[in-house]
Tab-separated table of C-alpha atoms in Angstrom:
chain	number	residue	atom	x	y	z
O	1	UNK	CA	48.004	-207.911	43.840
O	2	UNK	CA	51.435	-208.714	42.662
O	3	UNK	CA	54.049	-207.366	44.662
O	4	UNK	CA	58.448	-208.123	45.103
O	5	UNK	CA	59.506	-207.429	48.981
O	6	UNK	CA	62.387	-208.224	50.845
O	7	UNK	CA	62.222	-210.862	53.795
O	8	UNK	CA	66.141	-209.712	55.169
O	9	UNK	CA	68.657	-208.167	55.201
O	10	UNK	CA	70.648	-210.145	53.244
O	11	UNK	CA	73.008	-209.889	49.618
O	12	UNK	CA	71.408	-209.248	46.754
O	13	UNK	CA	72.226	-212.379	45.294
O	14	UNK	CA	70.522	-213.671	47.951
O	15	UNK	CA	67.042	-215.520	46.787
O	16	UNK	CA	65.094	-213.175	50.154
O	17	UNK	CA	66.679	-209.698	48.426
O	18	UNK	CA	63.760	-210.067	46.023
O	19	UNK	CA	60.324	-211.710	47.204
O	20	UNK	CA	57.477	-211.860	45.006
O	21	UNK	CA	54.132	-211.908	47.187
O	22	UNK	CA	50.718	-211.110	47.229
O	23	UNK	CA	50.269	-208.131	49.276
O	24	UNK	CA	46.651	-206.479	49.866
O	25	UNK	CA	45.447	-203.614	48.033
O	26	UNK	CA	45.728	-200.257	49.094
O	27	UNK	CA	43.225	-198.402	50.371
O	28	UNK	CA	43.261	-194.848	49.533
O	29	UNK	CA	43.122	-192.314	52.680
O	30	UNK	CA	41.152	-188.691	52.251
O	31	UNK	CA	44.482	-186.743	50.492
O	32	UNK	CA	45.769	-190.150	48.796
O	33	UNK	CA	45.505	-191.027	45.154
O	34	UNK	CA	44.866	-195.063	43.827
O	35	UNK	CA	47.868	-194.998	41.885
O	36	UNK	CA	48.206	-198.284	38.770
O	37	UNK	CA	51.808	-198.334	39.117
O	38	UNK	CA	53.657	-198.248	35.284
O	39	UNK	CA	56.903	-197.280	35.381
O	40	UNK	CA	59.902	-197.489	38.339
O	41	UNK	CA	63.119	-196.857	39.039
O	42	UNK	CA	65.810	-197.564	41.613
O	43	UNK	CA	67.683	-195.098	44.189
O	44	UNK	CA	70.324	-195.915	46.736
O	45	UNK	CA	67.411	-195.186	49.419
O	46	UNK	CA	66.157	-198.505	48.546
O	47	UNK	CA	69.772	-199.657	49.108
O	48	UNK	CA	70.392	-198.248	52.273
O	49	UNK	CA	66.623	-199.503	53.691
O	50	UNK	CA	67.380	-202.612	52.846
O	51	UNK	CA	71.311	-203.079	54.606
O	52	UNK	CA	69.573	-201.460	57.337
O	53	UNK	CA	66.098	-202.229	58.178
O	54	UNK	CA	64.823	-205.877	58.809
O	55	UNK	CA	61.543	-206.485	57.759
O	56	UNK	CA	58.672	-206.919	60.284
O	57	UNK	CA	55.675	-208.691	59.339
O	58	UNK	CA	56.406	-210.025	56.330
O	59	UNK	CA	57.945	-208.568	52.893
O	60	UNK	CA	58.273	-204.976	52.846
O	61	UNK	CA	57.549	-203.424	49.439
O	62	UNK	CA	60.181	-200.763	48.754
O	63	UNK	CA	60.744	-198.056	45.769
O	64	UNK	CA	60.382	-194.925	45.720
O	65	UNK	CA	59.844	-193.921	42.491
O	66	UNK	CA	57.012	-194.362	39.511
O	67	UNK	CA	54.734	-193.373	36.924
O	68	UNK	CA	51.373	-193.925	36.383
O	69	UNK	CA	47.641	-193.787	36.040
O	70	UNK	CA	45.033	-193.301	38.853
O	71	UNK	CA	42.916	-194.995	38.989
O	72	UNK	CA	40.814	-193.759	42.460
O	73	UNK	CA	40.942	-190.714	44.624
O	74	UNK	CA	40.046	-190.026	47.760
O	75	UNK	CA	37.212	-187.378	49.473
O	76	UNK	CA	39.335	-184.628	50.236
O	77	UNK	CA	41.472	-185.110	46.699
O	78	UNK	CA	40.757	-182.094	44.176
O	79	UNK	CA	43.988	-182.064	41.880
O	80	UNK	CA	43.489	-185.278	40.434
O	81	UNK	CA	40.728	-187.865	38.505
O	82	UNK	CA	40.825	-190.914	37.626
O	83	UNK	CA	42.630	-191.973	34.299
O	84	UNK	CA	45.168	-188.930	34.671
O	85	UNK	CA	48.558	-190.095	34.158
O	86	UNK	CA	51.523	-188.829	37.147
O	87	UNK	CA	54.964	-189.518	38.284
O	88	UNK	CA	55.289	-188.910	42.328
O	89	UNK	CA	58.239	-190.044	45.091
O	90	UNK	CA	55.882	-191.038	47.323
O	91	UNK	CA	56.288	-191.533	51.037
O	92	UNK	CA	59.505	-193.375	53.147
O	93	UNK	CA	56.737	-194.687	55.698
O	94	UNK	CA	54.082	-196.156	53.527
O	95	UNK	CA	54.576	-199.064	51.307
O	96	UNK	CA	56.340	-198.782	47.875
O	97	UNK	CA	55.943	-198.893	44.123
O	98	UNK	CA	57.398	-202.436	43.587
O	99	UNK	CA	54.164	-203.149	43.261
O	100	UNK	CA	50.774	-203.639	40.978
O	101	UNK	CA	48.844	-200.314	42.879
O	102	UNK	CA	50.652	-197.807	45.541
O	103	UNK	CA	48.333	-195.395	47.611
O	104	UNK	CA	50.430	-191.801	47.709
O	105	UNK	CA	48.946	-188.612	48.771
O	106	UNK	CA	47.846	-185.942	45.964
O	107	UNK	CA	49.990	-183.435	47.630
O	108	UNK	CA	53.448	-185.132	46.844
O	109	UNK	CA	51.798	-185.811	43.438
O	110	UNK	CA	52.948	-183.658	39.944
O	111	UNK	CA	51.638	-184.757	36.721
O	112	UNK	CA	53.260	-187.117	34.143
O	113	UNK	CA	55.670	-185.485	31.353
O	114	UNK	CA	53.563	-186.494	28.202
O	115	UNK	CA	57.318	-186.467	26.415
O	116	UNK	CA	58.457	-189.621	28.670
O	117	UNK	CA	56.926	-193.161	29.034
O	118	UNK	CA	56.412	-194.216	32.128
O	119	UNK	CA	59.620	-195.801	33.831
O	120	UNK	CA	61.348	-192.108	31.769
O	121	UNK	CA	58.930	-190.450	33.637
O	122	UNK	CA	59.490	-192.198	36.655
O	123	UNK	CA	63.088	-192.143	37.092
O	124	UNK	CA	62.768	-187.880	37.575
O	125	UNK	CA	60.631	-188.027	40.812
O	126	UNK	CA	63.196	-187.767	43.489
O	127	UNK	CA	65.934	-186.160	41.588
O	128	UNK	CA	64.161	-184.478	40.578
O	129	UNK	CA	62.578	-183.188	44.183
O	130	UNK	CA	66.072	-183.526	45.572
O	131	UNK	CA	68.104	-181.457	43.349
O	132	UNK	CA	64.909	-178.757	43.214
O	133	UNK	CA	64.541	-177.832	47.770
O	134	UNK	CA	68.945	-178.462	47.776
O	135	UNK	CA	68.840	-175.124	45.437
O	136	UNK	CA	66.182	-173.291	46.077
O	137	UNK	CA	65.632	-174.727	49.740
O	138	UNK	CA	68.637	-175.905	50.874
O	139	UNK	CA	71.218	-173.188	48.896
O	140	UNK	CA	67.582	-170.415	48.980
O	141	UNK	CA	69.213	-169.347	46.007
O	142	UNK	CA	66.475	-167.487	43.398
O	143	UNK	CA	65.846	-168.394	40.266
O	144	UNK	CA	67.689	-166.198	37.622
O	145	UNK	CA	69.745	-165.129	40.600
O	146	UNK	CA	73.513	-166.382	40.970
O	147	UNK	CA	75.460	-164.842	38.618
O	148	UNK	CA	79.185	-164.265	39.375
O	149	UNK	CA	78.776	-167.465	41.994
O	150	UNK	CA	79.658	-170.857	41.110
O	151	UNK	CA	78.158	-174.578	42.967
O	152	UNK	CA	80.553	-177.976	42.440
O	153	UNK	CA	78.560	-180.852	42.771
O	154	UNK	CA	80.231	-183.707	44.261
O	155	UNK	CA	79.490	-186.761	42.904
O	156	UNK	CA	77.718	-185.578	39.702
O	157	UNK	CA	76.907	-188.360	37.333
O	158	UNK	CA	74.617	-190.209	39.558
O	159	UNK	CA	70.529	-189.520	39.347
O	160	UNK	CA	70.574	-186.175	41.635
O	161	UNK	CA	73.582	-184.553	40.342
O	162	UNK	CA	72.315	-184.914	36.489
O	163	UNK	CA	69.135	-183.301	37.188
O	164	UNK	CA	70.770	-180.472	39.329
O	165	UNK	CA	73.024	-179.806	37.272
O	166	UNK	CA	70.033	-178.756	34.556
O	167	UNK	CA	68.415	-176.924	36.952
O	168	UNK	CA	71.284	-175.107	37.849
O	169	UNK	CA	71.459	-174.122	34.539
O	170	UNK	CA	68.296	-173.336	33.251
O	171	UNK	CA	66.991	-172.011	35.859
O	172	UNK	CA	69.883	-169.849	37.846
O	173	UNK	CA	72.552	-168.023	36.692
O	174	UNK	CA	76.151	-170.132	38.637
O	175	UNK	CA	78.623	-171.650	37.396
O	176	UNK	CA	78.224	-175.303	37.662
O	177	UNK	CA	81.354	-177.127	38.243
O	178	UNK	CA	80.265	-181.537	38.419
O	179	UNK	CA	82.719	-183.772	40.022
O	180	UNK	CA	83.509	-186.723	38.230
O	181	UNK	CA	86.354	-189.492	37.769
O	182	UNK	CA	86.278	-191.963	34.326
O	183	UNK	CA	85.955	-190.571	30.737
O	184	UNK	CA	81.569	-192.370	30.651
O	185	UNK	CA	81.085	-189.977	33.802
O	186	UNK	CA	82.635	-186.922	32.581
O	187	UNK	CA	81.031	-187.754	29.381
O	188	UNK	CA	77.606	-187.567	31.182
O	189	UNK	CA	77.665	-184.366	33.294
O	190	UNK	CA	78.916	-182.733	30.161
O	191	UNK	CA	76.132	-183.741	28.564
O	192	UNK	CA	74.187	-182.624	30.828
O	193	UNK	CA	75.658	-179.014	31.094
O	194	UNK	CA	78.199	-179.367	33.549
O	195	UNK	CA	80.790	-175.743	32.300
O	196	UNK	CA	83.582	-177.811	33.952
O	197	UNK	CA	84.292	-181.713	35.391
O	198	UNK	CA	86.957	-181.641	38.516
O	199	UNK	CA	88.774	-185.356	39.489
O	200	UNK	CA	87.149	-186.714	42.485
O	201	UNK	CA	89.901	-189.224	42.056
O	202	UNK	CA	92.307	-186.273	43.426
O	203	UNK	CA	92.509	-183.484	45.692
O	204	UNK	CA	89.349	-181.170	44.728
O	205	UNK	CA	91.190	-177.961	46.436
O	206	UNK	CA	93.721	-178.851	43.906
O	207	UNK	CA	91.348	-179.754	41.028
O	208	UNK	CA	89.160	-176.071	41.843
O	209	UNK	CA	92.302	-174.341	42.131
O	210	UNK	CA	93.946	-175.282	38.732
O	211	UNK	CA	90.481	-174.232	36.887
O	212	UNK	CA	90.746	-170.678	39.121
O	213	UNK	CA	87.147	-171.641	40.783
O	214	UNK	CA	85.663	-170.253	44.294
O	215	UNK	CA	82.680	-171.801	44.567
O	216	UNK	CA	80.199	-170.287	47.472
O	217	UNK	CA	77.814	-173.847	46.547
O	218	UNK	CA	79.162	-177.038	47.374
O	219	UNK	CA	76.621	-179.441	47.212
O	220	UNK	CA	78.008	-183.143	48.201
O	221	UNK	CA	76.008	-186.163	47.074
O	222	UNK	CA	78.575	-188.735	49.073
O	223	UNK	CA	81.506	-189.634	49.974
O	224	UNK	CA	81.011	-186.659	52.071
O	225	UNK	CA	83.309	-188.014	54.335
O	226	UNK	CA	86.882	-188.261	52.486
O	227	UNK	CA	85.898	-184.348	50.535
O	228	UNK	CA	85.328	-183.065	53.879
O	229	UNK	CA	88.536	-181.184	54.807
O	230	UNK	CA	89.055	-180.401	50.897
O	231	UNK	CA	85.962	-179.046	50.377
O	232	UNK	CA	86.190	-176.505	53.419
O	233	UNK	CA	89.375	-175.405	51.686
O	234	UNK	CA	87.872	-174.785	48.115
O	235	UNK	CA	84.493	-172.819	49.493
O	236	UNK	CA	84.243	-169.888	49.683
O	237	UNK	CA	84.124	-167.611	53.023
O	238	UNK	CA	80.309	-167.715	54.314
O	239	UNK	CA	79.591	-170.282	51.940
O	240	UNK	CA	77.081	-173.095	52.161
O	241	UNK	CA	77.771	-176.763	52.240
O	242	UNK	CA	74.737	-179.076	51.639
O	243	UNK	CA	74.104	-182.775	51.383
O	244	UNK	CA	72.304	-185.949	50.907
O	245	UNK	CA	74.387	-188.840	52.165
O	246	UNK	CA	75.230	-189.971	55.210
O	247	UNK	CA	79.624	-189.146	56.597
O	248	UNK	CA	81.108	-190.834	59.454
O	249	UNK	CA	83.200	-189.414	62.024
O	250	UNK	CA	83.681	-185.204	60.023
O	251	UNK	CA	84.192	-182.296	62.637
O	252	UNK	CA	81.634	-179.911	61.762
O	253	UNK	CA	83.679	-177.585	64.106
O	254	UNK	CA	86.239	-177.316	60.940
O	255	UNK	CA	83.681	-174.784	59.024
O	256	UNK	CA	83.588	-172.332	61.151
O	257	UNK	CA	86.629	-170.079	60.350
O	258	UNK	CA	84.830	-170.041	57.264
O	259	UNK	CA	81.339	-168.848	58.453
O	260	UNK	CA	80.149	-171.683	56.287
O	261	UNK	CA	76.594	-172.840	56.530
O	262	UNK	CA	76.175	-176.566	56.481
O	263	UNK	CA	72.738	-178.398	56.001
O	264	UNK	CA	71.242	-181.768	54.810
O	265	UNK	CA	68.841	-182.608	52.418
O	266	UNK	CA	65.799	-184.946	52.583
O	267	UNK	CA	63.458	-185.419	50.464
O	268	UNK	CA	61.070	-186.994	52.532
O	269	UNK	CA	60.602	-184.701	55.462
O	270	UNK	CA	57.776	-183.091	54.127
O	271	UNK	CA	56.033	-186.194	54.079
O	272	UNK	CA	56.823	-187.590	57.394
O	273	UNK	CA	55.905	-184.541	59.804
O	274	UNK	CA	52.869	-183.585	57.065
O	275	UNK	CA	54.263	-180.202	56.791
O	276	UNK	CA	52.139	-177.124	56.075
O	277	UNK	CA	53.827	-176.645	52.560
O	278	UNK	CA	54.003	-180.500	51.640
O	279	UNK	CA	51.977	-179.265	48.842
O	280	UNK	CA	55.444	-177.737	47.981
O	281	UNK	CA	56.499	-180.982	45.839
O	282	UNK	CA	53.423	-181.129	43.806
O	283	UNK	CA	53.784	-178.178	42.695
O	284	UNK	CA	57.894	-178.298	41.984
O	285	UNK	CA	56.821	-181.782	39.799
O	286	UNK	CA	54.461	-180.247	37.691
O	287	UNK	CA	57.413	-177.507	36.716
O	288	UNK	CA	59.513	-180.017	35.849
O	289	UNK	CA	56.974	-181.794	34.005
O	290	UNK	CA	56.332	-178.387	32.095
O	291	UNK	CA	60.023	-178.298	31.613
O	292	UNK	CA	60.740	-181.422	30.267
O	293	UNK	CA	57.749	-181.224	28.032
O	294	UNK	CA	59.508	-177.957	26.462
O	295	UNK	CA	62.862	-179.526	26.166
O	296	UNK	CA	64.539	-177.212	28.826
O	297	UNK	CA	65.189	-180.495	30.789
O	298	UNK	CA	66.539	-184.048	28.876
O	299	UNK	CA	66.263	-187.717	31.270
O	300	UNK	CA	68.340	-188.296	32.902
O	301	UNK	CA	67.373	-192.217	32.644
O	302	UNK	CA	70.349	-194.524	30.952
O	303	UNK	CA	69.494	-198.345	32.112
O	304	UNK	CA	66.045	-199.636	31.274
O	305	UNK	CA	65.672	-203.068	33.348
O	306	UNK	CA	62.784	-204.487	31.691
O	307	UNK	CA	59.712	-205.689	33.117
O	308	UNK	CA	58.757	-205.759	36.993
O	309	UNK	CA	60.527	-208.815	38.071
O	310	UNK	CA	62.322	-210.827	40.771
O	311	UNK	CA	65.055	-211.178	38.852
O	312	UNK	CA	64.648	-207.667	36.412
O	313	UNK	CA	65.087	-206.035	40.002
O	314	UNK	CA	67.478	-207.448	40.961
O	315	UNK	CA	69.711	-206.953	38.718
O	316	UNK	CA	68.517	-202.688	38.581
O	317	UNK	CA	69.597	-202.827	42.864
O	318	UNK	CA	72.381	-204.906	41.943
O	319	UNK	CA	73.627	-202.110	39.360
O	320	UNK	CA	72.661	-199.443	41.869
O	321	UNK	CA	74.584	-201.393	45.365
O	322	UNK	CA	78.163	-201.224	43.031
O	323	UNK	CA	77.910	-197.523	43.037
O	324	UNK	CA	79.177	-196.933	39.556
O	325	UNK	CA	75.198	-196.050	37.994
O	326	UNK	CA	75.483	-193.279	35.805
O	327	UNK	CA	72.083	-191.510	36.059
O	328	UNK	CA	68.688	-193.824	36.457
O	329	UNK	CA	67.911	-197.229	36.521
O	330	UNK	CA	64.056	-197.801	35.796
O	331	UNK	CA	61.585	-201.063	35.319
O	332	UNK	CA	58.441	-201.157	33.819
O	333	UNK	CA	55.492	-201.908	35.915
O	334	UNK	CA	54.203	-205.630	35.935
O	335	UNK	CA	51.594	-204.908	33.625
O	336	UNK	CA	54.958	-203.066	31.369
O	337	UNK	CA	54.499	-199.667	29.847
């Protein structure tokens, strides 16, 4: 099958950053679906892996979001059958979605939203899982609760922030404060449903003081080390800070005086460690699909780079690496949507 991978950690402009090659067709295991990939998206994790992990034994296939059509099912599969349209975020330790076909555990897969194209659906998987787990697992908020409290989402115009705003507004009573710094990103987070916008180019504690809001929850999606002291100052005592980035050199002891909770969200943990509740991701993706089809959520896709090729994938990754992407960036599969 056709596939795209990388062979070294050079700049995205280098020919080795995206290499086309013929890969072996995946063989589905007992719980696997073999999916013909019709749409993919790019994520910060693609950038991080390419920058930090040198491939061994040939090109590594990246891609952590996909939508497509089930072609084969493993012996123990119960939720899907050939011909079903699906979307998912895959696994960190298996070959990715930048290929014609991919094998993926059914417990990580949801039914594709019928109202979205394959590429649009692919743009919703990883970010929806991350946002959902952050909101309901990390913060332990229950649906319908949160009235009278607020959440600050730092770096809210990216893919995770765009869907986290929507989930918080639709499924909880939280007041949502989204951080953004440009006119276009401020307009975007407002479109996603944020109640207030804070400028993260200014001290966030001063921005929240000006709004008269003391959030109980802070979801920090990037530049946690830059904003850490301000976040500790602005968050409510006994509040909770959850993050997805990799800050360097922060002093965790600073949260003690406010008795704050602090946690990381990593949506691949369930699949990497084969947790007993792996199928929670199947269930939440099906719920998100229902909400998209019912119009309760809207697509967060903001850039389409065309059909999968070395040039189009390189363009998509370069856009992601630039650090200014709004919403999600997607592509159609090798054979189009």
